[in-house]
Amino acid sequence: MCSAANYTTKNHYFGRNFDYEISYNEQVMITPRNYPLKFRKINDITTTHHAIIGISAGINEYPLYYDATNEKGLSMAGLNFAGYTKYHEYDSNKLNITPFEFIPYILSKYESVDDVKEALENINLVNINYSDKLPLSPLHWIISDSESSITVECLKDELKVYDNPLGILTNNPPFDLQMFNLNNYRRVSNKTPSNDFLKDYNLDVYSRGMGGIGIPGDLSSMSRFVKLAFTLTNSLSDDSEESSVNQFFHILASVEQQNGCTFIESPDKYEYTIYSSCVNTSCGIYYYRTYGNSQINAVNMHNENLDTDKLITYPLVNKEKFNFQN
């Protein structure tokens, strides 16, 4: 399971928690402008395109991105959507893109959400695995620029595209039901609530921090959607890079999963937040921290040669570094 969000101060920030029980040797990967992108059902090899930075699986021959941002500030992340995703058979009347190619295809070509929405009218997500050892994951996607976001879900009958006014995404159920569920929390506020329950009884304000009462605290995807909507809507920071990035990681921390709290299957598999990311989409700086390393690390795509034809990778720093002050 996972959670993704957008945050805007002076700059625009996009990122996510990657929650899973298995790591696939994730790494920061930069796809430069001249790296030849091959697509399974498109004859032409794309050799000139937008540069992309993000986190991918540890396979160096192809950018299998979990989430990424291109040099124009367009961002995209794939999140688990098991039980609802239905990839389709080849359609000769459509542009057939495999789900593992979806992020590199969109980010290599387009610069805005409006451009993507138009392109999606002709795209078919075709049911082709990357390999026998790496079958497709059931996903849905959030696609964002600095102005707007959409959610894309490949359902049984169609490729569904929703406007996403909150700029957030978690997992099941479908996005329209997640948004409808927010109606159940109309009374929630960041202020101490008034006594509308028993007006003839003097209910005590017994503690600070009573704003937000009624927000769910479990780790299910529906609860995380509500918690993320509340935290993001009420978040405050100044416009500095340090304050903005720090606040974004605090937003993601409100819905992170701790190892041991979400049992998956025997023997002893638990889902946890393997990494959290935050991209300054205006500057192309990819910040991340991992479960084993809470220090914020950064890779700036513009410090690399973006005109090369070779993938550029950085392994994630997973070991904690303590700052001793004496």
XYZ file of C-alpha atoms in Angstrom:
326
model
C 0.000 0.000 0.000
C 1.162 3.587 -0.467
C 0.242 7.244 -0.077
C 1.043 10.159 -2.416
C 0.569 13.922 -2.149
C 1.273 17.359 -3.598
C 2.291 20.431 -1.597
C 2.834 24.003 -2.772
C 4.653 26.903 -1.137
C 6.947 29.072 -3.271
C 7.709 25.879 -5.212
C 5.689 22.782 -5.972
C 6.475 19.465 -4.255
C 5.356 15.946 -5.145
C 6.088 12.709 -3.336
C 4.924 9.522 -1.753
C 5.348 6.790 0.820
C 6.221 3.433 -0.701
C 4.694 0.831 1.607
C 5.414 -2.830 0.932
C 6.712 -5.969 2.582
C 9.553 -6.599 0.084
C 12.271 -4.318 -1.231
C 13.442 -4.650 -4.837
C 16.746 -2.820 -4.303
C 15.179 0.562 -5.023
C 17.460 3.271 -6.366
C 17.308 6.862 -7.509
C 17.468 6.776 -11.298
C 17.927 9.587 -13.803
C 16.877 8.905 -17.383
C 18.743 11.508 -19.465
C 17.333 13.095 -22.602
C 19.120 10.810 -25.051
C 18.645 7.444 -23.355
C 16.856 5.233 -25.922
C 13.430 4.349 -24.543
C 11.981 1.193 -26.050
C 8.276 0.421 -25.815
C 6.984 -3.104 -26.414
C 4.198 -2.224 -28.853
C 5.612 0.922 -30.457
C 7.973 0.371 -33.369
C 9.961 3.590 -33.059
C 12.590 3.917 -30.317
C 12.333 7.267 -28.541
C 15.857 8.695 -28.498
C 15.191 12.347 -27.636
C 12.837 13.181 -24.785
C 12.476 14.954 -21.444
C 14.933 13.955 -18.711
C 13.351 12.112 -15.763
C 14.343 11.538 -12.122
C 12.694 9.149 -9.688
C 12.977 5.915 -7.766
C 12.992 2.687 -9.723
C 13.433 -1.002 -9.073
C 17.079 -2.078 -9.020
C 17.197 -3.124 -12.666
C 19.702 -1.037 -14.550
C 18.650 -1.824 -18.110
C 15.229 -0.139 -17.937
C 13.697 2.647 -15.797
C 11.020 0.732 -13.874
C 9.866 3.815 -11.997
C 7.675 3.691 -8.901
C 7.426 7.493 -8.997
C 9.216 10.152 -11.009
C 9.310 13.764 -12.198
C 10.490 15.122 -15.533
C 12.549 18.246 -16.142
C 9.390 20.219 -16.985
C 7.874 19.536 -13.554
C 5.330 16.871 -14.527
C 5.195 14.106 -11.890
C 3.675 10.647 -11.661
C 3.448 7.785 -9.162
C 1.970 4.289 -9.316
C 0.202 2.936 -6.207
C -1.165 -0.512 -5.429
C -4.760 -1.033 -6.610
C -5.235 -4.792 -6.177
C -8.683 -6.198 -6.780
C -9.781 -3.395 -9.095
C -7.137 -3.108 -11.823
C -7.893 -4.878 -15.099
C -5.264 -4.427 -17.804
C -6.543 -4.935 -21.338
C -5.695 -6.954 -24.412
C -3.966 -5.393 -27.435
C -6.187 -2.890 -29.272
C -5.135 -2.000 -32.802
C -7.164 1.222 -32.633
C -5.245 2.515 -29.598
C -1.687 3.347 -28.573
C -0.736 0.259 -26.579
C 1.509 0.975 -23.578
C 2.372 -1.635 -20.956
C 1.809 -0.559 -17.342
C 5.549 -0.780 -16.551
C 6.198 1.633 -19.442
C 3.439 4.040 -18.430
C 5.515 6.386 -16.256
C 8.519 6.659 -18.616
C 6.199 7.072 -21.597
C 4.122 9.882 -20.083
C 7.032 11.756 -18.496
C 9.277 11.454 -21.550
C 6.696 13.135 -23.802
C 4.446 15.526 -21.888
C 4.775 18.730 -19.853
C 1.370 19.278 -18.243
C -1.649 17.452 -16.877
C -3.800 18.937 -19.648
C -1.488 17.399 -22.262
C -1.689 14.036 -20.511
C -5.493 14.088 -20.269
C -5.714 14.556 -24.026
C -3.194 11.779 -24.687
C -4.999 9.318 -22.400
C -8.007 9.335 -24.707
C -5.985 7.156 -27.112
C -3.961 5.014 -24.683
C -4.610 1.354 -23.925
C -2.739 -0.192 -20.977
C -1.945 -3.569 -22.482
C -1.494 -6.690 -20.362
C 2.186 -7.549 -20.983
C 4.612 -8.476 -18.199
C 8.109 -7.028 -17.995
C 9.444 -10.602 -17.694
C 8.490 -14.004 -16.321
C 10.170 -13.054 -13.044
C 8.621 -9.585 -12.915
C 4.866 -9.762 -13.596
C 2.743 -6.637 -13.666
C 1.628 -5.007 -10.435
C -2.026 -3.931 -10.145
C -1.697 -0.146 -9.988
C -3.477 3.147 -10.318
C -1.647 6.428 -10.821
C -1.570 10.043 -9.724
C -0.246 12.528 -12.301
C 0.469 16.111 -11.250
C 1.934 19.415 -12.330
C 2.143 22.591 -10.276
C -1.466 23.505 -11.108
C -3.517 20.310 -11.028
C -3.657 16.549 -10.562
C -5.519 13.598 -12.032
C -6.004 9.974 -10.982
C -5.875 7.244 -13.640
C -7.468 3.839 -13.007
C -7.499 0.950 -15.467
C -10.811 -0.758 -14.735
C -12.602 -3.661 -16.396
C -14.438 -1.614 -18.987
C -12.366 1.537 -19.424
C -9.387 3.668 -18.534
C -10.952 6.020 -16.000
C -9.505 9.520 -15.508
C -10.598 11.590 -12.505
C -9.766 15.192 -11.707
C -8.025 15.097 -8.318
C -8.617 18.440 -6.582
C -6.866 17.385 -3.341
C -3.769 16.072 -5.115
C -3.601 12.934 -2.948
C -3.910 9.195 -3.514
C -3.737 6.007 -1.462
C -5.082 2.609 -2.578
C -8.439 0.799 -2.670
C -11.312 1.463 -3.217
C -11.599 3.460 -6.475
C -10.879 7.168 -6.293
C -14.483 8.339 -6.585
C -15.430 6.273 -3.518
C -12.447 7.637 -1.587
C -13.608 11.164 -2.318
C -17.224 10.335 -1.403
C -16.081 8.886 1.931
C -14.757 12.328 2.931
C -18.400 13.379 3.400
C -18.389 11.335 6.600
C -15.851 13.745 8.126
C -17.548 17.092 7.495
C -17.511 17.947 11.198
C -13.768 17.389 11.672
C -11.775 20.570 12.303
C -8.304 21.547 13.459
C -10.014 23.487 16.282
C -11.260 22.155 19.603
C -14.829 21.002 18.836
C -17.937 22.479 20.407
C -20.240 20.261 22.443
C -22.957 19.327 19.959
C -23.324 15.819 21.361
C -24.826 16.363 24.846
C -25.654 20.068 25.058
C -27.236 19.775 28.517
C -24.099 18.137 29.910
C -20.862 20.029 30.407
C -18.445 17.843 28.457
C -14.904 18.764 29.427
C -12.142 20.044 27.169
C -9.707 17.834 29.049
C -6.655 18.175 26.802
C -4.887 20.207 24.210
C -4.781 18.655 20.770
C -8.493 17.916 20.520
C -8.636 19.396 17.041
C -8.905 16.578 14.523
C -11.013 14.374 16.766
C -12.798 11.872 14.530
C -9.930 11.362 12.093
C -9.226 7.611 11.750
C -5.905 6.379 13.068
C -5.568 2.941 11.487
C -3.388 2.081 8.485
C -6.060 1.045 5.976
C -6.016 2.852 2.652
C -9.361 4.577 3.237
C -8.255 5.822 6.639
C -4.925 7.021 5.259
C -6.762 8.923 2.520
C -8.818 10.784 5.145
C -5.801 11.425 7.400
C -3.703 12.641 4.464
C -6.482 14.980 3.292
C -6.754 16.486 6.798
C -3.002 16.810 7.385
C -2.245 18.273 3.970
C -5.122 20.775 4.094
C -4.029 22.086 7.504
C -0.241 22.007 7.011
C 1.780 25.187 7.535
C 5.345 26.054 6.585
C 7.199 29.070 5.273
C 8.390 29.324 1.661
C 11.996 28.300 2.266
C 13.258 25.052 0.775
C 14.217 23.671 4.176
C 10.830 24.411 5.748
C 8.841 23.206 2.725
C 10.695 19.916 2.330
C 10.673 19.261 6.058
C 6.914 19.899 6.237
C 6.265 17.617 3.278
C 8.024 14.740 5.022
C 5.955 15.443 8.148
C 2.801 15.225 6.003
C 3.887 11.820 4.703
C 4.869 10.736 8.218
C 1.245 11.174 9.321
C 0.355 8.083 7.245
C 3.580 6.060 7.322
C 3.530 2.383 8.275
C 5.755 1.038 11.040
C 7.337 -2.376 10.668
C 5.353 -4.968 12.612
C 2.006 -3.138 12.605
C 0.609 -4.506 9.331
C 0.849 -8.293 9.101
C 0.781 -9.614 5.528
C 1.450 -13.347 5.634
C 3.451 -16.023 7.366
C 6.310 -16.373 7.956
C 6.734 -12.953 9.502
C 6.043 -10.604 6.597
C 4.944 -7.090 7.481
C 4.231 -4.102 5.289
C 6.166 -0.955 6.187
C 7.194 2.357 4.622
C 10.330 1.365 2.715
C 10.961 4.946 1.556
C 9.372 8.389 1.470
C 10.085 10.891 -1.293
C 9.672 14.601 -1.964
C 10.567 16.199 -5.285
C 10.960 19.921 -5.796
C 9.425 19.781 -9.247
C 10.501 23.346 -10.004
C 14.201 22.543 -9.466
C 14.438 18.824 -10.224
C 15.751 17.909 -6.771
C 14.676 14.470 -5.518
C 14.695 14.167 -1.732
C 14.144 10.863 0.035
C 14.514 9.044 3.312
C 14.234 5.337 4.042
C 12.920 3.207 6.872
C 16.472 2.578 8.036
C 17.674 6.154 7.537
C 15.525 9.091 8.638
C 18.073 11.625 7.366
C 16.850 13.467 4.267
C 19.057 12.688 1.261
C 18.947 14.533 -2.065
C 19.870 14.017 -5.727
C 19.744 17.016 -8.088
C 19.104 15.942 -11.672
C 20.616 19.175 -12.980
C 23.981 18.308 -11.438
C 24.221 15.492 -13.997
C 24.842 15.465 -17.734
C 21.268 15.250 -18.970
C 22.335 14.923 -22.602
C 24.011 11.555 -22.199
C 22.491 8.264 -23.400
C 23.265 6.257 -20.250
C 21.066 5.763 -17.200
C 22.388 7.376 -14.008
C 21.707 5.618 -10.699
C 22.279 6.204 -6.989
C 21.593 3.428 -4.451
C 19.390 4.426 -1.552
C 21.206 5.211 1.691
C 19.565 2.807 4.134
C 21.831 3.079 7.162
C 21.069 5.645 9.881
C 23.564 8.429 10.580
C 23.476 9.940 14.047
C 24.497 13.526 14.672
C 26.493 13.556 17.936
C 26.624 17.059 19.390
C 29.186 16.352 22.098
